[in-house]
């Protein structure tokens, strides 16, 4: 009998700093038969990142680098990426800025999710600023990473309406739900176009 083997999945690494809800969601997506990816490596700059528990739960290799010396940390990360044959990096709540050198080495192969409708509200404290400015809409964006903060090519974006009583926390929760839908779609989209 001929054993049918599906197309080989693309090996990806997910970088986190905190809760890791996007990480968990990407892992769940990767486990679906139709998914084009497998998560082989989790990188964190924060040993206390809650999301690291998913490494144990899903039996995925994890590495933590403190980033006190960025150059040294990135050199080691690049080594890990190479030895694990990683073809795509997904930043998922990774709160460190990658160096230009690092980005150049993985050009076109790093995705990030940002909780705003880029190019609006780059950087930190997005939800506070959106509410302060009395915006009617916000959202989330998956984009390619380039050397400028939150400025690479947009892959997918989801617009979300604010309610009258919206707070930064309620908005964060609302947008996060959409992030979980958007990120896997963006991954599939970029891989389909490679
Ligand atoms: C997400 O909302 C993500 O968009 C944001 O951090 C959160 C991480 O949540 N990323 C940034 O702000 C990057 N500038 P998670 O750890 O539960 O996935």
JSON list of C-alpha atoms and ligand atoms in Angstrom, two decimals:
[
{"chain": "A", "resi": 1, "resn": "UNK", "atom": "CA", "xyz": [0.00, 0.00, 0.00]},
{"chain": "A", "resi": 2, "resn": "UNK", "atom": "CA", "xyz": [1.26, 3.48, -0.87]},
{"chain": "A", "resi": 3, "resn": "UNK", "atom": "CA", "xyz": [1.55, 5.78, 2.11]},
{"chain": "A", "resi": 4, "resn": "UNK", "atom": "CA", "xyz": [0.36, 9.26, 1.26]},
{"chain": "A", "resi": 5, "resn": "UNK", "atom": "CA", "xyz": [2.55, 11.96, 2.69]},
{"chain": "A", "resi": 6, "resn": "UNK", "atom": "CA", "xyz": [1.30, 15.55, 2.55]},
{"chain": "A", "resi": 7, "resn": "UNK", "atom": "CA", "xyz": [3.43, 18.47, 1.41]},
{"chain": "A", "resi": 8, "resn": "UNK", "atom": "CA", "xyz": [6.25, 19.32, 3.78]},
{"chain": "A", "resi": 9, "resn": "UNK", "atom": "CA", "xyz": [5.34, 21.97, 6.33]},
{"chain": "A", "resi": 10, "resn": "UNK", "atom": "CA", "xyz": [7.32, 25.19, 6.68]},
{"chain": "A", "resi": 11, "resn": "UNK", "atom": "CA", "xyz": [9.28, 25.30, 9.93]},
{"chain": "A", "resi": 12, "resn": "UNK", "atom": "CA", "xyz": [8.62, 28.44, 11.91]},
{"chain": "A", "resi": 13, "resn": "UNK", "atom": "CA", "xyz": [9.80, 30.10, 15.13]},
{"chain": "A", "resi": 14, "resn": "UNK", "atom": "CA", "xyz": [7.54, 32.25, 17.30]},
{"chain": "A", "resi": 15, "resn": "UNK", "atom": "CA", "xyz": [9.06, 35.05, 19.42]},
{"chain": "A", "resi": 16, "resn": "UNK", "atom": "CA", "xyz": [7.20, 36.09, 22.58]},
{"chain": "A", "resi": 17, "resn": "UNK", "atom": "CA", "xyz": [7.64, 38.26, 25.66]},
{"chain": "A", "resi": 18, "resn": "UNK", "atom": "CA", "xyz": [4.42, 37.72, 27.64]},
{"chain": "A", "resi": 19, "resn": "UNK", "atom": "CA", "xyz": [1.12, 35.87, 27.74]},
{"chain": "A", "resi": 20, "resn": "UNK", "atom": "CA", "xyz": [1.51, 34.08, 24.44]},
{"chain": "A", "resi": 21, "resn": "UNK", "atom": "CA", "xyz": [-2.14, 33.86, 23.42]},
{"chain": "A", "resi": 22, "resn": "UNK", "atom": "CA", "xyz": [-1.13, 34.44, 19.80]},
{"chain": "A", "resi": 23, "resn": "UNK", "atom": "CA", "xyz": [1.56, 31.79, 20.17]},
{"chain": "A", "resi": 24, "resn": "UNK", "atom": "CA", "xyz": [-0.98, 29.29, 21.48]},
{"chain": "A", "resi": 25, "resn": "UNK", "atom": "CA", "xyz": [-3.30, 30.13, 18.64]},
{"chain": "A", "resi": 26, "resn": "UNK", "atom": "CA", "xyz": [-0.57, 29.74, 16.01]},
{"chain": "A", "resi": 27, "resn": "UNK", "atom": "CA", "xyz": [0.40, 26.36, 17.50]},
{"chain": "A", "resi": 28, "resn": "UNK", "atom": "CA", "xyz": [-3.23, 25.20, 17.36]},
{"chain": "A", "resi": 29, "resn": "UNK", "atom": "CA", "xyz": [-3.42, 26.35, 13.76]},
{"chain": "A", "resi": 30, "resn": "UNK", "atom": "CA", "xyz": [-0.17, 24.54, 12.94]},
{"chain": "A", "resi": 31, "resn": "UNK", "atom": "CA", "xyz": [-1.66, 21.28, 14.20]},
{"chain": "A", "resi": 32, "resn": "UNK", "atom": "CA", "xyz": [-4.44, 21.36, 11.64]},
{"chain": "A", "resi": 33, "resn": "UNK", "atom": "CA", "xyz": [-3.97, 19.14, 8.64]},
{"chain": "A", "resi": 34, "resn": "UNK", "atom": "CA", "xyz": [-4.44, 21.99, 6.16]},
{"chain": "A", "resi": 35, "resn": "UNK", "atom": "CA", "xyz": [-1.93, 24.23, 7.93]},
{"chain": "A", "resi": 36, "resn": "UNK", "atom": "CA", "xyz": [1.24, 25.03, 5.94]},
{"chain": "A", "resi": 37, "resn": "UNK", "atom": "CA", "xyz": [3.41, 25.43, 9.06]},
{"chain": "A", "resi": 38, "resn": "UNK", "atom": "CA", "xyz": [4.87, 23.65, 12.02]},
{"chain": "A", "resi": 39, "resn": "UNK", "atom": "CA", "xyz": [6.11, 25.49, 15.11]},
{"chain": "A", "resi": 40, "resn": "UNK", "atom": "CA", "xyz": [9.56, 24.17, 15.90]},
{"chain": "A", "resi": 41, "resn": "UNK", "atom": "CA", "xyz": [11.00, 26.84, 18.15]},
{"chain": "A", "resi": 42, "resn": "UNK", "atom": "CA", "xyz": [9.80, 29.37, 20.71]},
{"chain": "A", "resi": 43, "resn": "UNK", "atom": "CA", "xyz": [12.10, 32.26, 21.58]},
{"chain": "A", "resi": 44, "resn": "UNK", "atom": "CA", "xyz": [11.57, 34.63, 24.48]},
{"chain": "A", "resi": 45, "resn": "UNK", "atom": "CA", "xyz": [13.53, 37.52, 25.95]},
{"chain": "A", "resi": 46, "resn": "UNK", "atom": "CA", "xyz": [11.67, 37.01, 29.21]},
{"chain": "A", "resi": 47, "resn": "UNK", "atom": "CA", "xyz": [12.14, 33.94, 31.39]},
{"chain": "A", "resi": 48, "resn": "UNK", "atom": "CA", "xyz": [8.87, 34.81, 33.16]},
{"chain": "A", "resi": 49, "resn": "UNK", "atom": "CA", "xyz": [6.81, 34.97, 29.96]},
{"chain": "A", "resi": 50, "resn": "UNK", "atom": "CA", "xyz": [3.63, 33.02, 30.65]},
{"chain": "A", "resi": 51, "resn": "UNK", "atom": "CA", "xyz": [3.55, 31.83, 27.07]},
{"chain": "A", "resi": 52, "resn": "UNK", "atom": "CA", "xyz": [6.65, 29.69, 27.65]},
{"chain": "A", "resi": 53, "resn": "UNK", "atom": "CA", "xyz": [4.42, 27.10, 29.28]},
{"chain": "A", "resi": 54, "resn": "UNK", "atom": "CA", "xyz": [3.07, 26.24, 25.83]},
{"chain": "A", "resi": 55, "resn": "UNK", "atom": "CA", "xyz": [6.54, 24.93, 24.91]},
{"chain": "A", "resi": 56, "resn": "UNK", "atom": "CA", "xyz": [6.21, 22.18, 27.50]},
{"chain": "A", "resi": 57, "resn": "UNK", "atom": "CA", "xyz": [2.54, 21.56, 26.83]},
{"chain": "A", "resi": 58, "resn": "UNK", "atom": "CA", "xyz": [2.98, 21.15, 23.09]},
{"chain": "A", "resi": 59, "resn": "UNK", "atom": "CA", "xyz": [6.48, 19.66, 23.30]},
{"chain": "A", "resi": 60, "resn": "UNK", "atom": "CA", "xyz": [8.19, 22.44, 21.35]},
{"chain": "A", "resi": 61, "resn": "UNK", "atom": "CA", "xyz": [11.79, 23.52, 21.83]},
{"chain": "A", "resi": 62, "resn": "UNK", "atom": "CA", "xyz": [12.19, 26.82, 23.67]},
{"chain": "A", "resi": 63, "resn": "UNK", "atom": "CA", "xyz": [15.09, 29.22, 24.19]},
{"chain": "A", "resi": 64, "resn": "UNK", "atom": "CA", "xyz": [15.30, 32.26, 26.44]},
{"chain": "A", "resi": 65, "resn": "UNK", "atom": "CA", "xyz": [17.78, 35.08, 25.88]},
{"chain": "A", "resi": 66, "resn": "UNK", "atom": "CA", "xyz": [17.86, 37.99, 28.30]},
{"chain": "A", "resi": 67, "resn": "UNK", "atom": "CA", "xyz": [18.75, 40.55, 25.63]},
{"chain": "A", "resi": 68, "resn": "UNK", "atom": "CA", "xyz": [21.05, 42.44, 28.04]},
{"chain": "A", "resi": 69, "resn": "UNK", "atom": "CA", "xyz": [23.56, 42.31, 25.25]},
{"chain": "A", "resi": 70, "resn": "UNK", "atom": "CA", "xyz": [21.49, 42.43, 22.11]},
{"chain": "A", "resi": 71, "resn": "UNK", "atom": "CA", "xyz": [24.31, 41.56, 19.72]},
{"chain": "A", "resi": 72, "resn": "UNK", "atom": "CA", "xyz": [25.23, 38.41, 21.61]},
{"chain": "A", "resi": 73, "resn": "UNK", "atom": "CA", "xyz": [21.59, 37.35, 22.08]},
{"chain": "A", "resi": 74, "resn": "UNK", "atom": "CA", "xyz": [20.79, 37.84, 18.40]},
{"chain": "A", "resi": 75, "resn": "UNK", "atom": "CA", "xyz": [23.90, 35.95, 17.33]},
{"chain": "A", "resi": 76, "resn": "UNK", "atom": "CA", "xyz": [22.75, 32.99, 19.41]},
{"chain": "A", "resi": 77, "resn": "UNK", "atom": "CA", "xyz": [19.21, 33.26, 18.14]},
{"chain": "A", "resi": 78, "resn": "UNK", "atom": "CA", "xyz": [20.44, 33.23, 14.54]},
{"chain": "A", "resi": 79, "resn": "UNK", "atom": "CA", "xyz": [22.39, 30.07, 15.34]},
{"chain": "A", "resi": 80, "resn": "UNK", "atom": "CA", "xyz": [19.23, 28.47, 16.80]},
{"chain": "A", "resi": 81, "resn": "UNK", "atom": "CA", "xyz": [17.21, 29.46, 13.75]},
{"chain": "A", "resi": 82, "resn": "UNK", "atom": "CA", "xyz": [19.78, 27.92, 11.45]},
{"chain": "A", "resi": 83, "resn": "UNK", "atom": "CA", "xyz": [20.21, 24.70, 13.39]},
{"chain": "A", "resi": 84, "resn": "UNK", "atom": "CA", "xyz": [16.43, 24.27, 13.51]},
{"chain": "A", "resi": 85, "resn": "UNK", "atom": "CA", "xyz": [16.05, 25.04, 9.82]},
{"chain": "A", "resi": 86, "resn": "UNK", "atom": "CA", "xyz": [13.57, 27.86, 10.51]},
{"chain": "A", "resi": 87, "resn": "UNK", "atom": "CA", "xyz": [12.15, 29.51, 7.40]},
{"chain": "A", "resi": 88, "resn": "UNK", "atom": "CA", "xyz": [9.70, 31.99, 8.93]},
{"chain": "A", "resi": 89, "resn": "UNK", "atom": "CA", "xyz": [9.66, 34.01, 12.17]},
{"chain": "A", "resi": 90, "resn": "UNK", "atom": "CA", "xyz": [6.41, 35.17, 13.73]},
{"chain": "A", "resi": 91, "resn": "UNK", "atom": "CA", "xyz": [6.73, 37.91, 16.32]},
{"chain": "A", "resi": 92, "resn": "UNK", "atom": "CA", "xyz": [3.79, 37.53, 18.69]},
{"chain": "A", "resi": 93, "resn": "UNK", "atom": "CA", "xyz": [3.93, 40.12, 21.44]},
{"chain": "A", "resi": 94, "resn": "UNK", "atom": "CA", "xyz": [7.74, 40.22, 21.27]},
{"chain": "A", "resi": 95, "resn": "UNK", "atom": "CA", "xyz": [8.63, 43.51, 22.90]},
{"chain": "A", "resi": 96, "resn": "UNK", "atom": "CA", "xyz": [12.25, 43.85, 21.76]},
{"chain": "A", "resi": 97, "resn": "UNK", "atom": "CA", "xyz": [13.30, 45.63, 18.61]},
{"chain": "A", "resi": 98, "resn": "UNK", "atom": "CA", "xyz": [15.34, 43.42, 16.30]},
{"chain": "A", "resi": 99, "resn": "UNK", "atom": "CA", "xyz": [18.56, 44.92, 14.92]},
{"chain": "A", "resi": 100, "resn": "UNK", "atom": "CA", "xyz": [18.84, 45.94, 11.27]},
{"chain": "A", "resi": 101, "resn": "UNK", "atom": "CA", "xyz": [21.47, 43.27, 10.82]},
{"chain": "A", "resi": 102, "resn": "UNK", "atom": "CA", "xyz": [19.16, 40.55, 12.13]},
{"chain": "A", "resi": 103, "resn": "UNK", "atom": "CA", "xyz": [16.27, 41.71, 9.95]},
{"chain": "A", "resi": 104, "resn": "UNK", "atom": "CA", "xyz": [18.52, 41.79, 6.87]},
{"chain": "A", "resi": 105, "resn": "UNK", "atom": "CA", "xyz": [19.49, 38.17, 7.45]},
{"chain": "A", "resi": 106, "resn": "UNK", "atom": "CA", "xyz": [15.82, 37.14, 7.55]},
{"chain": "A", "resi": 107, "resn": "UNK", "atom": "CA", "xyz": [14.52, 39.66, 5.03]},
{"chain": "A", "resi": 108, "resn": "UNK", "atom": "CA", "xyz": [10.94, 38.98, 3.96]},
{"chain": "A", "resi": 109, "resn": "UNK", "atom": "CA", "xyz": [10.68, 36.14, 6.44]},
{"chain": "A", "resi": 110, "resn": "UNK", "atom": "CA", "xyz": [9.66, 37.97, 9.64]},
{"chain": "A", "resi": 111, "resn": "UNK", "atom": "CA", "xyz": [6.03, 38.72, 10.43]},
{"chain": "A", "resi": 112, "resn": "UNK", "atom": "CA", "xyz": [4.72, 40.85, 13.28]},
{"chain": "A", "resi": 113, "resn": "UNK", "atom": "CA", "xyz": [1.26, 41.47, 14.70]},
{"chain": "A", "resi": 114, "resn": "UNK", "atom": "CA", "xyz": [0.47, 44.93, 15.97]},
{"chain": "A", "resi": 115, "resn": "UNK", "atom": "CA", "xyz": [-2.71, 45.96, 17.80]},
{"chain": "A", "resi": 116, "resn": "UNK", "atom": "CA", "xyz": [-3.65, 48.96, 15.67]},
{"chain": "A", "resi": 117, "resn": "UNK", "atom": "CA", "xyz": [-4.61, 49.93, 12.17]},
{"chain": "A", "resi": 118, "resn": "UNK", "atom": "CA", "xyz": [-1.10, 50.64, 10.94]},
{"chain": "A", "resi": 119, "resn": "UNK", "atom": "CA", "xyz": [0.29, 53.06, 9.88]},
{"chain": "A", "resi": 120, "resn": "UNK", "atom": "CA", "xyz": [-1.69, 54.62, 12.71]},
{"chain": "A", "resi": 121, "resn": "UNK", "atom": "CA", "xyz": [-0.53, 54.13, 16.28]},
{"chain": "A", "resi": 122, "resn": "UNK", "atom": "CA", "xyz": [2.88, 52.55, 15.88]},
{"chain": "A", "resi": 123, "resn": "UNK", "atom": "CA", "xyz": [4.77, 51.70, 19.07]},
{"chain": "A", "resi": 124, "resn": "UNK", "atom": "CA", "xyz": [3.52, 51.14, 22.59]},
{"chain": "A", "resi": 125, "resn": "UNK", "atom": "CA", "xyz": [0.33, 51.89, 24.56]},
{"chain": "A", "resi": 126, "resn": "UNK", "atom": "CA", "xyz": [-1.76, 51.74, 21.41]},
{"chain": "A", "resi": 127, "resn": "UNK", "atom": "CA", "xyz": [-5.14, 51.27, 23.06]},
{"chain": "A", "resi": 128, "resn": "UNK", "atom": "CA", "xyz": [-4.68, 54.17, 25.52]},
{"chain": "A", "resi": 129, "resn": "UNK", "atom": "CA", "xyz": [-3.81, 56.52, 22.69]},
{"chain": "A", "resi": 130, "resn": "UNK", "atom": "CA", "xyz": [-6.70, 55.34, 20.51]},
{"chain": "A", "resi": 131, "resn": "UNK", "atom": "CA", "xyz": [-9.18, 55.97, 23.33]},
{"chain": "A", "resi": 132, "resn": "UNK", "atom": "CA", "xyz": [-7.66, 59.32, 24.26]},
{"chain": "A", "resi": 133, "resn": "UNK", "atom": "CA", "xyz": [-8.00, 60.44, 20.67]},
{"chain": "A", "resi": 134, "resn": "UNK", "atom": "CA", "xyz": [-11.65, 59.33, 20.63]},
{"chain": "A", "resi": 135, "resn": "UNK", "atom": "CA", "xyz": [-11.15, 57.18, 17.55]},
{"chain": "A", "resi": 136, "resn": "UNK", "atom": "CA", "xyz": [-14.23, 55.39, 16.24]},
{"chain": "A", "resi": 137, "resn": "UNK", "atom": "CA", "xyz": [-12.23, 52.45, 14.91]},
{"chain": "A", "resi": 138, "resn": "UNK", "atom": "CA", "xyz": [-9.07, 50.58, 15.73]},
{"chain": "A", "resi": 139, "resn": "UNK", "atom": "CA", "xyz": [-7.93, 47.08, 14.84]},
{"chain": "A", "resi": 140, "resn": "UNK", "atom": "CA", "xyz": [-4.93, 44.88, 14.24]},
{"chain": "A", "resi": 141, "resn": "UNK", "atom": "CA", "xyz": [-2.36, 44.45, 11.51]},
{"chain": "A", "resi": 142, "resn": "UNK", "atom": "CA", "xyz": [-0.02, 41.68, 10.42]},
{"chain": "A", "resi": 143, "resn": "UNK", "atom": "CA", "xyz": [2.94, 43.08, 8.55]},
{"chain": "A", "resi": 144, "resn": "UNK", "atom": "CA", "xyz": [6.38, 42.12, 7.33]},
{"chain": "A", "resi": 145, "resn": "UNK", "atom": "CA", "xyz": [9.15, 43.45, 9.54]},
{"chain": "A", "resi": 146, "resn": "UNK", "atom": "CA", "xyz": [11.59, 45.93, 8.07]},
{"chain": "A", "resi": 147, "resn": "UNK", "atom": "CA", "xyz": [14.19, 48.13, 9.72]},
{"chain": "A", "resi": 148, "resn": "UNK", "atom": "CA", "xyz": [11.66, 50.82, 10.72]},
{"chain": "A", "resi": 149, "resn": "UNK", "atom": "CA", "xyz": [9.34, 50.20, 13.68]},
{"chain": "A", "resi": 150, "resn": "UNK", "atom": "CA", "xyz": [5.91, 48.82, 12.69]},
{"chain": "A", "resi": 151, "resn": "UNK", "atom": "CA", "xyz": [6.40, 49.98, 9.11]},
{"chain": "A", "resi": 152, "resn": "UNK", "atom": "CA", "xyz": [6.86, 46.94, 6.88]},
{"chain": "A", "resi": 153, "resn": "UNK", "atom": "CA", "xyz": [4.50, 45.82, 4.14]},
{"chain": "A", "resi": 154, "resn": "UNK", "atom": "CA", "xyz": [1.00, 45.14, 5.43]},
{"chain": "A", "resi": 155, "resn": "UNK", "atom": "CA", "xyz": [-0.18, 41.58, 4.81]},
{"chain": "A", "resi": 156, "resn": "UNK", "atom": "CA", "xyz": [-3.62, 41.69, 6.46]},
{"chain": "A", "resi": 157, "resn": "UNK", "atom": "CA", "xyz": [-5.57, 44.10, 8.59]},
{"chain": "A", "resi": 158, "resn": "UNK", "atom": "CA", "xyz": [-8.84, 43.89, 10.55]},
{"chain": "A", "resi": 159, "resn": "UNK", "atom": "CA", "xyz": [-10.87, 46.95, 11.46]},
{"chain": "A", "resi": 160, "resn": "UNK", "atom": "CA", "xyz": [-12.75, 46.93, 14.77]},
{"chain": "A", "resi": 161, "resn": "UNK", "atom": "CA", "xyz": [-15.41, 49.38, 15.94]},
{"chain": "A", "resi": 162, "resn": "UNK", "atom": "CA", "xyz": [-15.08, 50.92, 19.39]},
{"chain": "A", "resi": 163, "resn": "UNK", "atom": "CA", "xyz": [-18.10, 50.92, 21.66]},
{"chain": "A", "resi": 164, "resn": "UNK", "atom": "CA", "xyz": [-19.18, 54.08, 23.48]},
{"chain": "A", "resi": 165, "resn": "UNK", "atom": "CA", "xyz": [-17.95, 52.71, 26.81]},
{"chain": "A", "resi": 166, "resn": "UNK", "atom": "CA", "xyz": [-14.69, 51.29, 25.49]},
{"chain": "A", "resi": 167, "resn": "UNK", "atom": "CA", "xyz": [-11.70, 51.20, 27.86]},
{"chain": "A", "resi": 168, "resn": "UNK", "atom": "CA", "xyz": [-8.11, 50.32, 26.96]},
{"chain": "A", "resi": 169, "resn": "UNK", "atom": "CA", "xyz": [-8.61, 46.90, 28.56]},
{"chain": "A", "resi": 170, "resn": "UNK", "atom": "CA", "xyz": [-11.90, 46.11, 26.83]},
{"chain": "A", "resi": 171, "resn": "UNK", "atom": "CA", "xyz": [-10.41, 47.24, 23.54]},
{"chain": "A", "resi": 172, "resn": "UNK", "atom": "CA", "xyz": [-7.32, 45.10, 24.06]},
{"chain": "A", "resi": 173, "resn": "UNK", "atom": "CA", "xyz": [-9.49, 42.05, 24.68]},
{"chain": "A", "resi": 174, "resn": "UNK", "atom": "CA", "xyz": [-11.73, 42.80, 21.72]},
{"chain": "A", "resi": 175, "resn": "UNK", "atom": "CA", "xyz": [-8.80, 43.24, 19.34]},
{"chain": "A", "resi": 176, "resn": "UNK", "atom": "CA", "xyz": [-6.94, 40.20, 20.64]},
{"chain": "A", "resi": 177, "resn": "UNK", "atom": "CA", "xyz": [-9.81, 37.96, 19.53]},
{"chain": "A", "resi": 178, "resn": "UNK", "atom": "CA", "xyz": [-9.42, 39.32, 16.01]},
{"chain": "A", "resi": 179, "resn": "UNK", "atom": "CA", "xyz": [-5.64, 38.91, 16.16]},
{"chain": "A", "resi": 180, "resn": "UNK", "atom": "CA", "xyz": [-6.19, 35.20, 16.70]},
{"chain": "A", "resi": 181, "resn": "UNK", "atom": "CA", "xyz": [-8.15, 34.99, 13.46]},
{"chain": "A", "resi": 182, "resn": "UNK", "atom": "CA", "xyz": [-5.90, 37.31, 11.49]},
{"chain": "A", "resi": 183, "resn": "UNK", "atom": "CA", "xyz": [-2.46, 35.89, 12.23]},
{"chain": "A", "resi": 184, "resn": "UNK", "atom": "CA", "xyz": [-3.00, 32.36, 10.85]},
{"chain": "A", "resi": 185, "resn": "UNK", "atom": "CA", "xyz": [-4.65, 33.85, 7.77]},
{"chain": "A", "resi": 186, "resn": "UNK", "atom": "CA", "xyz": [-1.69, 36.17, 7.22]},
{"chain": "A", "resi": 187, "resn": "UNK", "atom": "CA", "xyz": [0.75, 33.28, 7.61]},
{"chain": "A", "resi": 188, "resn": "UNK", "atom": "CA", "xyz": [-1.13, 31.24, 5.01]},
{"chain": "A", "resi": 189, "resn": "UNK", "atom": "CA", "xyz": [-1.28, 34.23, 2.70]},
{"chain": "A", "resi": 190, "resn": "UNK", "atom": "CA", "xyz": [2.41, 35.01, 2.80]},
{"chain": "A", "resi": 191, "resn": "UNK", "atom": "CA", "xyz": [3.40, 31.37, 2.37]},
{"chain": "A", "resi": 192, "resn": "UNK", "atom": "CA", "xyz": [1.06, 30.97, -0.60]},
{"chain": "A", "resi": 193, "resn": "UNK", "atom": "CA", "xyz": [2.88, 33.86, -2.27]},
{"chain": "A", "resi": 194, "resn": "UNK", "atom": "CA", "xyz": [6.44, 32.67, -1.60]},
{"chain": "B", "resi": 1, "resn": "LIG", "atom": "C1", "xyz": [-0.86, 41.40, 21.23]},
{"chain": "B", "resi": 1, "resn": "LIG", "atom": "O1", "xyz": [-1.97, 42.23, 21.37]},
{"chain": "B", "resi": 1, "resn": "LIG", "atom": "C2", "xyz": [0.05, 41.93, 20.15]},
{"chain": "B", "resi": 1, "resn": "LIG", "atom": "O2", "xyz": [-0.63, 42.54, 19.10]},
{"chain": "B", "resi": 1, "resn": "LIG", "atom": "C3", "xyz": [0.85, 42.94, 20.92]},
{"chain": "B", "resi": 1, "resn": "LIG", "atom": "O3", "xyz": [1.10, 42.33, 22.16]},
{"chain": "B", "resi": 1, "resn": "LIG", "atom": "C4", "xyz": [0.03, 41.46, 22.47]},
{"chain": "B", "resi": 1, "resn": "LIG", "atom": "C5", "xyz": [0.61, 40.11, 22.84]},
{"chain": "B", "resi": 1, "resn": "LIG", "atom": "O4", "xyz": [-0.41, 39.27, 23.33]},
{"chain": "B", "resi": 1, "resn": "LIG", "atom": "N1", "xyz": [2.06, 43.29, 20.23]},
{"chain": "B", "resi": 1, "resn": "LIG", "atom": "C6", "xyz": [2.61, 44.49, 20.28]},
{"chain": "B", "resi": 1, "resn": "LIG", "atom": "O5", "xyz": [2.15, 45.41, 20.90]},
{"chain": "B", "resi": 1, "resn": "LIG", "atom": "C7", "xyz": [3.87, 44.63, 19.46]},
{"chain": "B", "resi": 1, "resn": "LIG", "atom": "N2", "xyz": [4.23, 45.98, 19.31]},
{"chain": "B", "resi": 1, "resn": "LIG", "atom": "P1", "xyz": [-0.14, 37.71, 23.48]},
{"chain": "B", "resi": 1, "resn": "LIG", "atom": "O6", "xyz": [1.19, 37.55, 24.24]},
{"chain": "B", "resi": 1, "resn": "LIG", "atom": "O7", "xyz": [-1.30, 37.22, 24.29]},
{"chain": "B", "resi": 1, "resn": "LIG", "atom": "O8", "xyz": [-0.07, 37.09, 22.11]}
]
